[in-house]
mmCIF file of C-alpha atoms in Angstrom:
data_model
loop_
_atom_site.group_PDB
_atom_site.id
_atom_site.type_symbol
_atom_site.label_atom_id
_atom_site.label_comp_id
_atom_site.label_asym_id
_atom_site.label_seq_id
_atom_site.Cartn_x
_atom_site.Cartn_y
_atom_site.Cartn_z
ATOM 1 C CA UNK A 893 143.795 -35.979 -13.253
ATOM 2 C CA UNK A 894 142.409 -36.586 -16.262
ATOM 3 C CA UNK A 895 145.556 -37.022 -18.161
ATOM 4 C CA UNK A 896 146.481 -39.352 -15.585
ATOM 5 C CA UNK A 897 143.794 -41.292 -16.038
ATOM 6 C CA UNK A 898 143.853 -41.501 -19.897
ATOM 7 C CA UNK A 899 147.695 -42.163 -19.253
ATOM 8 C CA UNK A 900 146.401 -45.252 -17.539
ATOM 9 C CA UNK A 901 144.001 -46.792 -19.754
ATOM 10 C CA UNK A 902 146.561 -46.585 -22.728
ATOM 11 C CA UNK A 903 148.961 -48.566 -20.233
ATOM 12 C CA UNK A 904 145.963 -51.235 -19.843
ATOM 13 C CA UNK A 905 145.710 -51.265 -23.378
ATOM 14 C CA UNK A 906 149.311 -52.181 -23.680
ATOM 15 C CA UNK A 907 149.062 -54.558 -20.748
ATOM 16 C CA UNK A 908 146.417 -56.360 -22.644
ATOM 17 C CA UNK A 909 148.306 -56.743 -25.790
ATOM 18 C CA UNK A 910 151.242 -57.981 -23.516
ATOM 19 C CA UNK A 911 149.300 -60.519 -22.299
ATOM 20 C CA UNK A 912 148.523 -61.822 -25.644
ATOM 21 C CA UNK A 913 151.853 -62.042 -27.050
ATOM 22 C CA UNK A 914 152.651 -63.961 -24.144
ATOM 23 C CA UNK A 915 150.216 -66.277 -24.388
ATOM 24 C CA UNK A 916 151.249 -66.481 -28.020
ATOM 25 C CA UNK A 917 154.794 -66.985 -27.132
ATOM 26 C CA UNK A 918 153.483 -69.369 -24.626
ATOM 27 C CA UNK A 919 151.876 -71.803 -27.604
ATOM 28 C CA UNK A 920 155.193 -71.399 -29.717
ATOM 29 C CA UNK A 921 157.340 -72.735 -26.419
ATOM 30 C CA UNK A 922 155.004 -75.780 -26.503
ATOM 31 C CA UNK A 923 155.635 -76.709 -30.174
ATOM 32 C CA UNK A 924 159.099 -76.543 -29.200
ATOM 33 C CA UNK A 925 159.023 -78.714 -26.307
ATOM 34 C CA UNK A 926 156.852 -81.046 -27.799
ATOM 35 C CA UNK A 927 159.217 -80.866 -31.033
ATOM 36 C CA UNK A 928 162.246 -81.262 -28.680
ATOM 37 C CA UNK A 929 161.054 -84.359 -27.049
ATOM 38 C CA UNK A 930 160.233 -85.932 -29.469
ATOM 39 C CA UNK A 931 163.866 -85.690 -31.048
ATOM 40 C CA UNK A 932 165.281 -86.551 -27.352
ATOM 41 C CA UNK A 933 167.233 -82.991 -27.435
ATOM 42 C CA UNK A 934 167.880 -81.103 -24.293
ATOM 43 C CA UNK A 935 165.323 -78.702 -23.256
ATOM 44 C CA UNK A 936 167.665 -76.003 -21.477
ATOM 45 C CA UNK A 937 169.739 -74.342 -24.261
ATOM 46 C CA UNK A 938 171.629 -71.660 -22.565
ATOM 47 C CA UNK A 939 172.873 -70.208 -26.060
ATOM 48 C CA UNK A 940 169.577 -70.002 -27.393
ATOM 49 C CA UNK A 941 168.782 -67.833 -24.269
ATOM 50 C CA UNK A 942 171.935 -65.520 -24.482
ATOM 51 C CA UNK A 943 171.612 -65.036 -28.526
ATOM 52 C CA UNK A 944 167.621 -64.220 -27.931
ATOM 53 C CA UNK A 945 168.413 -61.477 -24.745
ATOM 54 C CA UNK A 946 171.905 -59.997 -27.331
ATOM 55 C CA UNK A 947 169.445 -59.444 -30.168
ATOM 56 C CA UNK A 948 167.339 -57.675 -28.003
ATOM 57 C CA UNK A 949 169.867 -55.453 -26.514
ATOM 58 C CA UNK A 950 170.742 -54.393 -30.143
ATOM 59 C CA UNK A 951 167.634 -53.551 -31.085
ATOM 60 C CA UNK A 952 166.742 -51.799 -27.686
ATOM 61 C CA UNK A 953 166.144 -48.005 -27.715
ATOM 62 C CA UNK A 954 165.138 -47.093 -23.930
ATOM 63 C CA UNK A 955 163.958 -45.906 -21.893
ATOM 64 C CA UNK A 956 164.608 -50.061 -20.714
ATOM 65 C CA UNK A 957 168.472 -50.398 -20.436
ATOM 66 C CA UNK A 958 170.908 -53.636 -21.176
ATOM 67 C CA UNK A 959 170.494 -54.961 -17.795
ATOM 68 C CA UNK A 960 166.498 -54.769 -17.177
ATOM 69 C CA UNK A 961 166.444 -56.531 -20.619
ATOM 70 C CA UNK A 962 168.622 -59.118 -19.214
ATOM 71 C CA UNK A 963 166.340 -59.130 -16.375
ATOM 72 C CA UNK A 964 162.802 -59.178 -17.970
ATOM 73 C CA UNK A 965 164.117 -62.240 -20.355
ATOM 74 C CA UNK A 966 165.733 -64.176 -17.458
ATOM 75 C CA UNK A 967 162.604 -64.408 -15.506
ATOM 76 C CA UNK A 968 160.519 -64.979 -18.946
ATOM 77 C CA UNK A 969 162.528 -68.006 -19.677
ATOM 78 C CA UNK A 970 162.375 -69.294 -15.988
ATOM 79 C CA UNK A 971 158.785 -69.455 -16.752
ATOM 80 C CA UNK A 972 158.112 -71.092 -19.697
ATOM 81 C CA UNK A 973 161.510 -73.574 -19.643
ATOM 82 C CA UNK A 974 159.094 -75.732 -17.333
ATOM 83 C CA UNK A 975 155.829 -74.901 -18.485
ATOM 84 C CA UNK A 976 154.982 -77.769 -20.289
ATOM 85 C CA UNK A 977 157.737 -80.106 -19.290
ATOM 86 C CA UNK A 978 159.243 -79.488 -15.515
ATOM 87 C CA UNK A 979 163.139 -80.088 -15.621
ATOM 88 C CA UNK A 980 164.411 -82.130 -13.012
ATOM 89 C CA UNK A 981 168.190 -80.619 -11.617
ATOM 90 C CA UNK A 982 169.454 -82.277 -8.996
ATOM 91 C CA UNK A 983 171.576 -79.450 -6.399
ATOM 92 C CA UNK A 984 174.064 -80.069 -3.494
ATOM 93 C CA UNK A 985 171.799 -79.685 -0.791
ATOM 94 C CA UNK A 986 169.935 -80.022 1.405
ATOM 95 C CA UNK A 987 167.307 -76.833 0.731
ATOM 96 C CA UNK A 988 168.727 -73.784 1.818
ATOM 97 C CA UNK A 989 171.860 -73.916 0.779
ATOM 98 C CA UNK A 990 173.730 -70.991 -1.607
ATOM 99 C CA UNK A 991 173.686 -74.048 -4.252
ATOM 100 C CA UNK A 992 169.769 -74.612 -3.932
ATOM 101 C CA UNK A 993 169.447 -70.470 -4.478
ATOM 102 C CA UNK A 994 172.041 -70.522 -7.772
ATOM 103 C CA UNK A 995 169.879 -73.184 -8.993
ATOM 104 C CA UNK A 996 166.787 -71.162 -8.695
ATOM 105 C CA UNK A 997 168.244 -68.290 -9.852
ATOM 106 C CA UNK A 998 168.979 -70.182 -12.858
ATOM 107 C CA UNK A 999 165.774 -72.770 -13.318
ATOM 108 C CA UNK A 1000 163.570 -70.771 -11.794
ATOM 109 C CA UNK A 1001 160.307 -71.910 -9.056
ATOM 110 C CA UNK A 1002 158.875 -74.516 -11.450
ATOM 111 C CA UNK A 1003 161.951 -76.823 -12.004
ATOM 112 C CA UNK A 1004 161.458 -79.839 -10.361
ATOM 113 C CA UNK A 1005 164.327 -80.219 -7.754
ATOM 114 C CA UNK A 1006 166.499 -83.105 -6.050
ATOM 115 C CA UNK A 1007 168.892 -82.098 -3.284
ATOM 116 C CA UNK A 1008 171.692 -84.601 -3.036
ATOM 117 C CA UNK A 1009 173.940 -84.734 -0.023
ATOM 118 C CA UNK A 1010 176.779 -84.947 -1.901
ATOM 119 C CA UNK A 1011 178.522 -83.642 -5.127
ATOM 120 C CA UNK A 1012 179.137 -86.852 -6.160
ATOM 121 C CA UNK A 1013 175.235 -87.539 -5.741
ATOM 122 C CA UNK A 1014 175.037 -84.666 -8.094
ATOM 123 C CA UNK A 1015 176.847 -86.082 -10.597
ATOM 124 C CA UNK A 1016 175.724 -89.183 -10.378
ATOM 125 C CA UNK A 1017 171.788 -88.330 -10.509
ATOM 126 C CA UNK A 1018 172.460 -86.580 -14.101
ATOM 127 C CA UNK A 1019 174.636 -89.768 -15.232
ATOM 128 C CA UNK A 1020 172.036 -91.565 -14.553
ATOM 129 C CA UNK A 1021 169.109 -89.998 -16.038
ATOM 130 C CA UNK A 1022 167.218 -89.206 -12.718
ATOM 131 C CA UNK A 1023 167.524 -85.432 -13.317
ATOM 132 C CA UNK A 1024 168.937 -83.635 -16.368
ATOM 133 C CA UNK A 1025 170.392 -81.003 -15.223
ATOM 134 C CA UNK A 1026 173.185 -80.785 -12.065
ATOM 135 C CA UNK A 1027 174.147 -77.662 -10.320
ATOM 136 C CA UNK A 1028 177.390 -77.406 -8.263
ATOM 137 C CA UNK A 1029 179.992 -75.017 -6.864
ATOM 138 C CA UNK A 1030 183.161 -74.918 -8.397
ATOM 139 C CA UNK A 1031 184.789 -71.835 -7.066
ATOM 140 C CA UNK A 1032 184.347 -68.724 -4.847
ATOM 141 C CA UNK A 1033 185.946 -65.064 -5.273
ATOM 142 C CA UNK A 1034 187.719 -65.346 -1.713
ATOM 143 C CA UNK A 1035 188.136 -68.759 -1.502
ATOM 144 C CA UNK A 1036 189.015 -70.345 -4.757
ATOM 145 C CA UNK A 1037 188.042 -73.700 -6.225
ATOM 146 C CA UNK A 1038 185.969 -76.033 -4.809
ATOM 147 C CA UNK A 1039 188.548 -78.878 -5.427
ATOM 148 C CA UNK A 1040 186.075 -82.275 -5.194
ATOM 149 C CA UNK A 1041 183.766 -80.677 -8.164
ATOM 150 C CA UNK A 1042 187.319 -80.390 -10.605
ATOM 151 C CA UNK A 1043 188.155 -84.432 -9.387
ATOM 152 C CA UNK A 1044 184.694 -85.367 -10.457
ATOM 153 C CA UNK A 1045 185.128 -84.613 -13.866
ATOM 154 C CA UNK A 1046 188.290 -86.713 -14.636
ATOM 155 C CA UNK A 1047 186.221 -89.541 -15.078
ATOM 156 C CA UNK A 1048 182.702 -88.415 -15.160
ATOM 157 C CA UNK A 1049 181.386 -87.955 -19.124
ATOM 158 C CA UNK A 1050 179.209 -85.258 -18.196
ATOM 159 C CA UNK A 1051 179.640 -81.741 -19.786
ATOM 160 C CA UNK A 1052 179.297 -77.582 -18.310
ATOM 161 C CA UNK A 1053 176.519 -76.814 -19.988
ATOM 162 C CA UNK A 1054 176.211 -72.854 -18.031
ATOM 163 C CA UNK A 1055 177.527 -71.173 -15.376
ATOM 164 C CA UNK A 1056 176.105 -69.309 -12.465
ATOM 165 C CA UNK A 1057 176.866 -66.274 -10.269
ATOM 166 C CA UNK A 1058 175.842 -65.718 -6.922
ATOM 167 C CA UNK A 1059 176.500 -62.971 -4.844
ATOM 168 C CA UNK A 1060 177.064 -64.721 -1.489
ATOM 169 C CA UNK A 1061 176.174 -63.146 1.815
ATOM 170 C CA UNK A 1062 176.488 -64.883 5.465
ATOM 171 C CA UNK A 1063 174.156 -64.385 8.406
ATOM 172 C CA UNK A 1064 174.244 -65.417 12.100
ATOM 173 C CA UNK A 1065 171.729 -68.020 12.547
ATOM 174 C CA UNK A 1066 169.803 -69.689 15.758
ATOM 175 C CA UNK A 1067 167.293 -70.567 17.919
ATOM 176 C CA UNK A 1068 168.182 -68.196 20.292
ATOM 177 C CA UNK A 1069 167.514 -64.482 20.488
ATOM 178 C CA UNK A 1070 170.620 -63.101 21.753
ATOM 179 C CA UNK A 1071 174.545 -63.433 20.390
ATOM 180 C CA UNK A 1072 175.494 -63.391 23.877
ATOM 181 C CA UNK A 1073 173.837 -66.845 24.917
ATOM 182 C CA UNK A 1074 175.990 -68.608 21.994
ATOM 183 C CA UNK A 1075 178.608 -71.022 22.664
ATOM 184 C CA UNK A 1076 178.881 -73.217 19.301
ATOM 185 C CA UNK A 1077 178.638 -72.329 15.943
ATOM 186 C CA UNK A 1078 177.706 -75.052 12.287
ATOM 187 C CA UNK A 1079 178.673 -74.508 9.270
ATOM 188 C CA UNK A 1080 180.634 -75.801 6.027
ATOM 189 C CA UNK A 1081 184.632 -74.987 6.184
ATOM 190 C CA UNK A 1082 183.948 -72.690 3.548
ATOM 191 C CA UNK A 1083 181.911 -69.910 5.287
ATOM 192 C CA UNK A 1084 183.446 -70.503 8.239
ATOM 193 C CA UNK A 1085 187.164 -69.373 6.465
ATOM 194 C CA UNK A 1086 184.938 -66.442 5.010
ATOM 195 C CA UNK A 1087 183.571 -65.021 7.951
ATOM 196 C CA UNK A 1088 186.716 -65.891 10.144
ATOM 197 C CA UNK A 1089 187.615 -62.512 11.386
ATOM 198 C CA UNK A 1090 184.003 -61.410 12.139
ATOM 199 C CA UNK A 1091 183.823 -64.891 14.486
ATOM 200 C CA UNK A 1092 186.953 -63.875 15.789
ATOM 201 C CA UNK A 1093 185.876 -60.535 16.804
ATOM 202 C CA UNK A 1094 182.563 -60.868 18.179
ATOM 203 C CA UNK A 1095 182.425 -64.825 19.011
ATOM 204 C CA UNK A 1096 186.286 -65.568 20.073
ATOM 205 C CA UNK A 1097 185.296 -68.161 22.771
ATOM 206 C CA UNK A 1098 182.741 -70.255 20.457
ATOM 207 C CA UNK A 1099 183.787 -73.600 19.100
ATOM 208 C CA UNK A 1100 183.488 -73.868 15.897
ATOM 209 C CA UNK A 1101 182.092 -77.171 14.450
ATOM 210 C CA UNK A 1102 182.085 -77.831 10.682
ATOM 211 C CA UNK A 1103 179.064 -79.741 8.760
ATOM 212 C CA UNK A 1104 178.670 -81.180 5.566
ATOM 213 C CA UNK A 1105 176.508 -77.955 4.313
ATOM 214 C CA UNK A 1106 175.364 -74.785 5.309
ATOM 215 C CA UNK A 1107 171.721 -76.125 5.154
ATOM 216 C CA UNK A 1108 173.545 -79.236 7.401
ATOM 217 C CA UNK A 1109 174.615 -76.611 9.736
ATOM 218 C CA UNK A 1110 171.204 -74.566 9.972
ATOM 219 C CA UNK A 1111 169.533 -78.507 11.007
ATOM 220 C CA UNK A 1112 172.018 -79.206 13.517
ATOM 221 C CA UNK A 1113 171.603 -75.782 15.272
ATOM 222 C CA UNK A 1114 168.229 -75.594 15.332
ATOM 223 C CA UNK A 1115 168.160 -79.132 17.699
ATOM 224 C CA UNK A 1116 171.082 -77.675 19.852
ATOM 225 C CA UNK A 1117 170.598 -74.843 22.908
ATOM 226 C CA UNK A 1118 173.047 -72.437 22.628
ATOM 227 C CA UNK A 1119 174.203 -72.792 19.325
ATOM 228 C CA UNK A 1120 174.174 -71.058 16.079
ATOM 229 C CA UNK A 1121 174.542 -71.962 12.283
ATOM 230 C CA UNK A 1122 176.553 -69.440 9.969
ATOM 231 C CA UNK A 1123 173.760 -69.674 6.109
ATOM 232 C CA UNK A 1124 171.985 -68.212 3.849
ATOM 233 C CA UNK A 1125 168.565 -65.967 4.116
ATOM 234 C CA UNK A 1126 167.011 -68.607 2.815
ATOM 235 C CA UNK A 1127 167.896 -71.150 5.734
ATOM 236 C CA UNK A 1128 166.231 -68.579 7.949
ATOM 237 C CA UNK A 1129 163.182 -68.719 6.765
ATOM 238 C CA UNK A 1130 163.177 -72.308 6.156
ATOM 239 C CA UNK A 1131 163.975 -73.912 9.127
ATOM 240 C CA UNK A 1132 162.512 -71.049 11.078
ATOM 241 C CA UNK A 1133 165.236 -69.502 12.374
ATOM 242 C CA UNK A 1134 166.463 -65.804 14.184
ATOM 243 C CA UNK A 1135 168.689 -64.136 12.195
ATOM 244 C CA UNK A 1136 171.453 -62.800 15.351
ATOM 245 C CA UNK A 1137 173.651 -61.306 12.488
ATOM 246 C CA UNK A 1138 173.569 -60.240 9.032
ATOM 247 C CA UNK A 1139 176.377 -60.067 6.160
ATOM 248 C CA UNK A 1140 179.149 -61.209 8.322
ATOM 249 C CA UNK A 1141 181.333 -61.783 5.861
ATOM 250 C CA UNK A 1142 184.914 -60.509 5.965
ATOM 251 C CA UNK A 1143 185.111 -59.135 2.765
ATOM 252 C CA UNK A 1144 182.702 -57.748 -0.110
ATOM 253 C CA UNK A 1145 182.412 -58.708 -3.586
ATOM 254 C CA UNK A 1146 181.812 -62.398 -1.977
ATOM 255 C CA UNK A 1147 180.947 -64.543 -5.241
ATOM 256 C CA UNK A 1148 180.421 -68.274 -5.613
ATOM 257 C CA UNK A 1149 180.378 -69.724 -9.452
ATOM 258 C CA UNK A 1150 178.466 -72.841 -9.795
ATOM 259 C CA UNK A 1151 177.946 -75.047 -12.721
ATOM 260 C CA UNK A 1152 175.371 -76.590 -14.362
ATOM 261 C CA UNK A 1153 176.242 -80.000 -15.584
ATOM 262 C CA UNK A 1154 174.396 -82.244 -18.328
ATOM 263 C CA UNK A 1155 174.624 -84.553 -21.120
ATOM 264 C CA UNK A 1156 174.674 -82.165 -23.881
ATOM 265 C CA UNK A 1157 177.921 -79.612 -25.328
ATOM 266 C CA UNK A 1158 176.154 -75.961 -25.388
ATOM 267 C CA UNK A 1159 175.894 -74.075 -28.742
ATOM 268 C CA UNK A 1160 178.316 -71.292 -29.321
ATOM 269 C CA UNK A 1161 176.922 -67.356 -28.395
ATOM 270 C CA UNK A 1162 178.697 -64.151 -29.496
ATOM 271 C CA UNK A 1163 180.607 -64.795 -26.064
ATOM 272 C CA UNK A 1164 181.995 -68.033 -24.802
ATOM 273 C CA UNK A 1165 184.260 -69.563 -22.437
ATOM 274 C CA UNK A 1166 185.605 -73.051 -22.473
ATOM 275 C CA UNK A 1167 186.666 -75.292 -19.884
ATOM 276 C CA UNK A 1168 189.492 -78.350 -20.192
ATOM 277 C CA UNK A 1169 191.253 -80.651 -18.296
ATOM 278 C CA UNK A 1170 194.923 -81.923 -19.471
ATOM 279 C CA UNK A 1171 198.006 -83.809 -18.373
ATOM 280 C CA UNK A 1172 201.304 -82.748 -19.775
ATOM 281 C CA UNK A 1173 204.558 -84.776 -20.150
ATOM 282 C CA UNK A 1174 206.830 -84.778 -17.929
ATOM 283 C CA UNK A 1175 209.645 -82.750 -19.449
ATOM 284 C CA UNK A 1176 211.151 -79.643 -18.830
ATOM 285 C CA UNK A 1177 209.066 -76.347 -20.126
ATOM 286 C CA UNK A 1178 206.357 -78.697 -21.127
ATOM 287 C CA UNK A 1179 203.683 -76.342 -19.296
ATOM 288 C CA UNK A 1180 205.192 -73.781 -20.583
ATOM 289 C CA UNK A 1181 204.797 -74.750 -24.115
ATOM 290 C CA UNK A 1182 201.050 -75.784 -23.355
ATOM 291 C CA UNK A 1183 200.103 -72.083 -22.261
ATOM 292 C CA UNK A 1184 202.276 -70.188 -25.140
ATOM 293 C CA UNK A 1185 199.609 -71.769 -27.305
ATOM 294 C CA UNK A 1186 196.854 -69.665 -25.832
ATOM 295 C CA UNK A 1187 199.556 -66.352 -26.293
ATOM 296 C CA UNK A 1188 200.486 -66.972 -29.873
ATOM 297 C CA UNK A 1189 196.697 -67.556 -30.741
ATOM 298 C CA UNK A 1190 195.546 -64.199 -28.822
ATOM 299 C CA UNK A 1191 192.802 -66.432 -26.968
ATOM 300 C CA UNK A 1192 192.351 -65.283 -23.198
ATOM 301 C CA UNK A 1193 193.217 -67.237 -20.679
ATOM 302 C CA UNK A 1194 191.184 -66.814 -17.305
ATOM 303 C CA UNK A 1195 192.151 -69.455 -15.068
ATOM 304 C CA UNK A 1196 194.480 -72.219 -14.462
ATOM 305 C CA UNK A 1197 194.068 -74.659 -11.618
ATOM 306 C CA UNK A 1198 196.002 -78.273 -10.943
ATOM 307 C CA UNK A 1199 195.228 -81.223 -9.025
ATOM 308 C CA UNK A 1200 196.709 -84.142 -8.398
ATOM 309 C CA UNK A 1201 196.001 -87.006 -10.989
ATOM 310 C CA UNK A 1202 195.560 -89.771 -8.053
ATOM 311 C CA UNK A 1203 197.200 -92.283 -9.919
ATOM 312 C CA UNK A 1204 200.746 -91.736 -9.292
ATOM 313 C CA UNK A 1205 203.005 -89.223 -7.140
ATOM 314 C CA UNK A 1206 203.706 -86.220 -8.322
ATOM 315 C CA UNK A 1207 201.373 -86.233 -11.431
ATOM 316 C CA UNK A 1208 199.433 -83.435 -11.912
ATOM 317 C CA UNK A 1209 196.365 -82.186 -14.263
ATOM 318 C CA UNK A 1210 195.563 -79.020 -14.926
ATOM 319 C CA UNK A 1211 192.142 -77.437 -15.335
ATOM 320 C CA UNK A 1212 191.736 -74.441 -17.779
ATOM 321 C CA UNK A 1213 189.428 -72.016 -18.218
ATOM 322 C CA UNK A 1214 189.884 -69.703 -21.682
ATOM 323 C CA UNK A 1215 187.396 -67.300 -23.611
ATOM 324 C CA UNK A 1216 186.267 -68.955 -27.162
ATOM 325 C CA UNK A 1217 183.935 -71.841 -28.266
ATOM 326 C CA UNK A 1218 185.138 -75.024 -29.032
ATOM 327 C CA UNK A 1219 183.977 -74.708 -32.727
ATOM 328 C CA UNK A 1220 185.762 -71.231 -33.233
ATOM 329 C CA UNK A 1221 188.613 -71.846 -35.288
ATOM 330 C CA UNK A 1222 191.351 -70.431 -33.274
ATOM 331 C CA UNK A 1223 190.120 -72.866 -30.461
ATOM 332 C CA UNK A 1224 190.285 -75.825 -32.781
ATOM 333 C CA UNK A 1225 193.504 -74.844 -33.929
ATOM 334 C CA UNK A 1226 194.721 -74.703 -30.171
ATOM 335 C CA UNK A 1227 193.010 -77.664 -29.041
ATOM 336 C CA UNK A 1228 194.410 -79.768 -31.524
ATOM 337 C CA UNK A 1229 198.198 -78.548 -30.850
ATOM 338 C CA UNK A 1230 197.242 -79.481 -27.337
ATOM 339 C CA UNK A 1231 196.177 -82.490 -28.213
ATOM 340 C CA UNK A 1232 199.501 -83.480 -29.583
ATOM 341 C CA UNK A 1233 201.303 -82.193 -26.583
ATOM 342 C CA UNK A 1234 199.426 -83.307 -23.922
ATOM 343 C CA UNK A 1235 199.506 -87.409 -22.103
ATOM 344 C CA UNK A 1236 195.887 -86.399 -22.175
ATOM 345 C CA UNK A 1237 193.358 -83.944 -22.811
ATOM 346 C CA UNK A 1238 189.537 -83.603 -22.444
ATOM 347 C CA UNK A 1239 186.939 -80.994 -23.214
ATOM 348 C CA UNK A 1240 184.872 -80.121 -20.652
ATOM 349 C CA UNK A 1241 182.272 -77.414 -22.305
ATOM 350 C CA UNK A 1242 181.438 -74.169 -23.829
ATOM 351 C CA UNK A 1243 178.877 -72.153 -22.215
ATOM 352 C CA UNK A 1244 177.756 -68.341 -22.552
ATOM 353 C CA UNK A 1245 180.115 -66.363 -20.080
ATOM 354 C CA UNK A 1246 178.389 -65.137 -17.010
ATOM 355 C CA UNK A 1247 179.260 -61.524 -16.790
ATOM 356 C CA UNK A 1248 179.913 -60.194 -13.144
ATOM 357 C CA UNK A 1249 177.430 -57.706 -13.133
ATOM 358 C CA UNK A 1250 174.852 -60.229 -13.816
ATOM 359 C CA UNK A 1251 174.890 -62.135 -10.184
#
């Protein structure tokens, strides 16, 4: 016991040095927020973050492993980003939906927050200067892209300034207190496709009524008899709501990647991904050509999505995703060979990849 107890005090003693260098650190982030707004730059600098938690990785020596590094930093910087000055980020909402919990997950409790109906609202609150920061979904792992976020940037100016990772699990929402008494179920076409077997199985006579958002869903539910929503945890407690089912999604491994859009390009980190939108010419082999460029150059390409360009028939864009910075060299050299080849071509961002193991 008494070995315990001097084990103890020498933990207090640490605690209270702890607390000091935090408070330290604390008076350093407020030089640099006042510094930063003063100079108009952004104050969420997602490379900063990832270069600060790889040094520290480096120079760890356990017992604390890589990932509660990661962890201990994350919620550190959640803290003090907003300390001094609150970000606004504006989220496709309304609360409760998986876009409202990627944004937390990334801005943390003390972000100021504006749900938008819409992801064009999104967009358009961070053009605008009402938030700085957007978050929006842009693809899931069963799924795959969430096409009206890839039209918005054609023509939007705004730039991927991170990327989030949410593991995405489903539950059975309602009023009720028994599955049996359900008739209808809410929800966005997305979760609906991903839990389509389970609704099949254990709800085959339900009709199925889509909504706007899974938050959407949750609100019309909860002012319907009979009825249930298919949302998040979150929406449960919310709206006040019985959870009838949990993780009724067909298949594991269920992730949804947001982005978070803003004014600014991010700086380059030891690892990077890049995202671009082109149009090729219309010739034979053309795309071809565009993608031996990544080959030749060794650079990884990790997706490849087109859409139609909406301004004629037929005409396509593509969206690319490829490991690299924009100020690497190889990338430069790529880009500008695009560049050349391409009817057009536009740089989206770089941003620190988001590894999977870090949803």
């Amino acid at each position: 016991m008494e070995n315990l107890k001097k084990t103890r005090q020498e933990i207090d003693e640490i605690d209270k040095k702890l607390l000091q260098l935090l408070n330290m650190r604390a008076e350093k982030v407020k030089k640099i927020s006042d510094l930063k707004k003063e100079k108009k730059l952004p104050s969420f600098d997602p490379s900063r973050e990832r270069k600060i938690v790889s040094k520290l990785i480096r120079k760890n020596t356990g017992p604390l492993k890589a990932e509660d590094i990661e962890a201990i930093m994350d919620f550190i910087f959640k803290i003090y980003r907003s300390m001094f000055r609150p970000i606004k980020v504006a989220y496709f909402g309304p609360e409760g939906t998986f876009t409202q919990q990627a944004a937390l997950k990334q801005f943390g409790q003390k972000a100021e927050y504006i749900p938008c109906r819409t992801i064009d609202s999104v967009f358009r609150e961070v053009e605008q200067g009402r938030a700085e920061y957007g978050v929006v979904p842009v693809e899931n792992s069963i799924e795959g892209s969430v096409t009206h976020t890839l039209d918005m940037f054609i023509d939007s100016s705004l730039k991927i300034t991170s990327e989030i990772l949410l593991d995405v699990h489903h539950f059975l929402l309602s009023t009720e207190d028994s599955i049996k008494k359900i008739k209808k179920v809410f929800s966005h076409p997305q979760p609906i496709s991903q839990c389509w077997n389970w609704l099949t199985v254990h709800l085959p006579e339900v009709e199925i009524v889509e909504a706007e958002s899974t938050a959407g869903a949750v609100q019309m539910a909860r002012g319907e008899k009979a009825s249930a929503a298919i949302g998040s945890i979150m929406s449960a407690s919310l709206y006040q709501m019985n959870v009838l089912a949990e993780n009724i999604e067909d298949y594991t491994g269920n992730i949804t990647r947001f982005l978070v859009i803003g004014n600014e390009f991010s700086g380059k980190t030891e690892r990077d991904q890049t995202s671009i939108i082109l149009s090729i010419k219309d010739r034979v082999g053309a795309l071809q050509d565009i993608l031996k460029h990544f080959t030749e150059s060794k650079i990884n390409l990790t997706r490849i999505e087109s859409r139609p360009s909406k301004k004629k028939a037929w005409d396509y864009l593509f969206f690319l995703d490829f490991i690299g910075h924009r100020q690497d060299k190889k990338v430069k050299n790529v880009l500008a060979k695009l560049e050349k080849e391409s009817v057009f071509l536009k740089v989206l961002g770089s941003y620190p990849v988001r590894e999977k193991n870090e949803t």
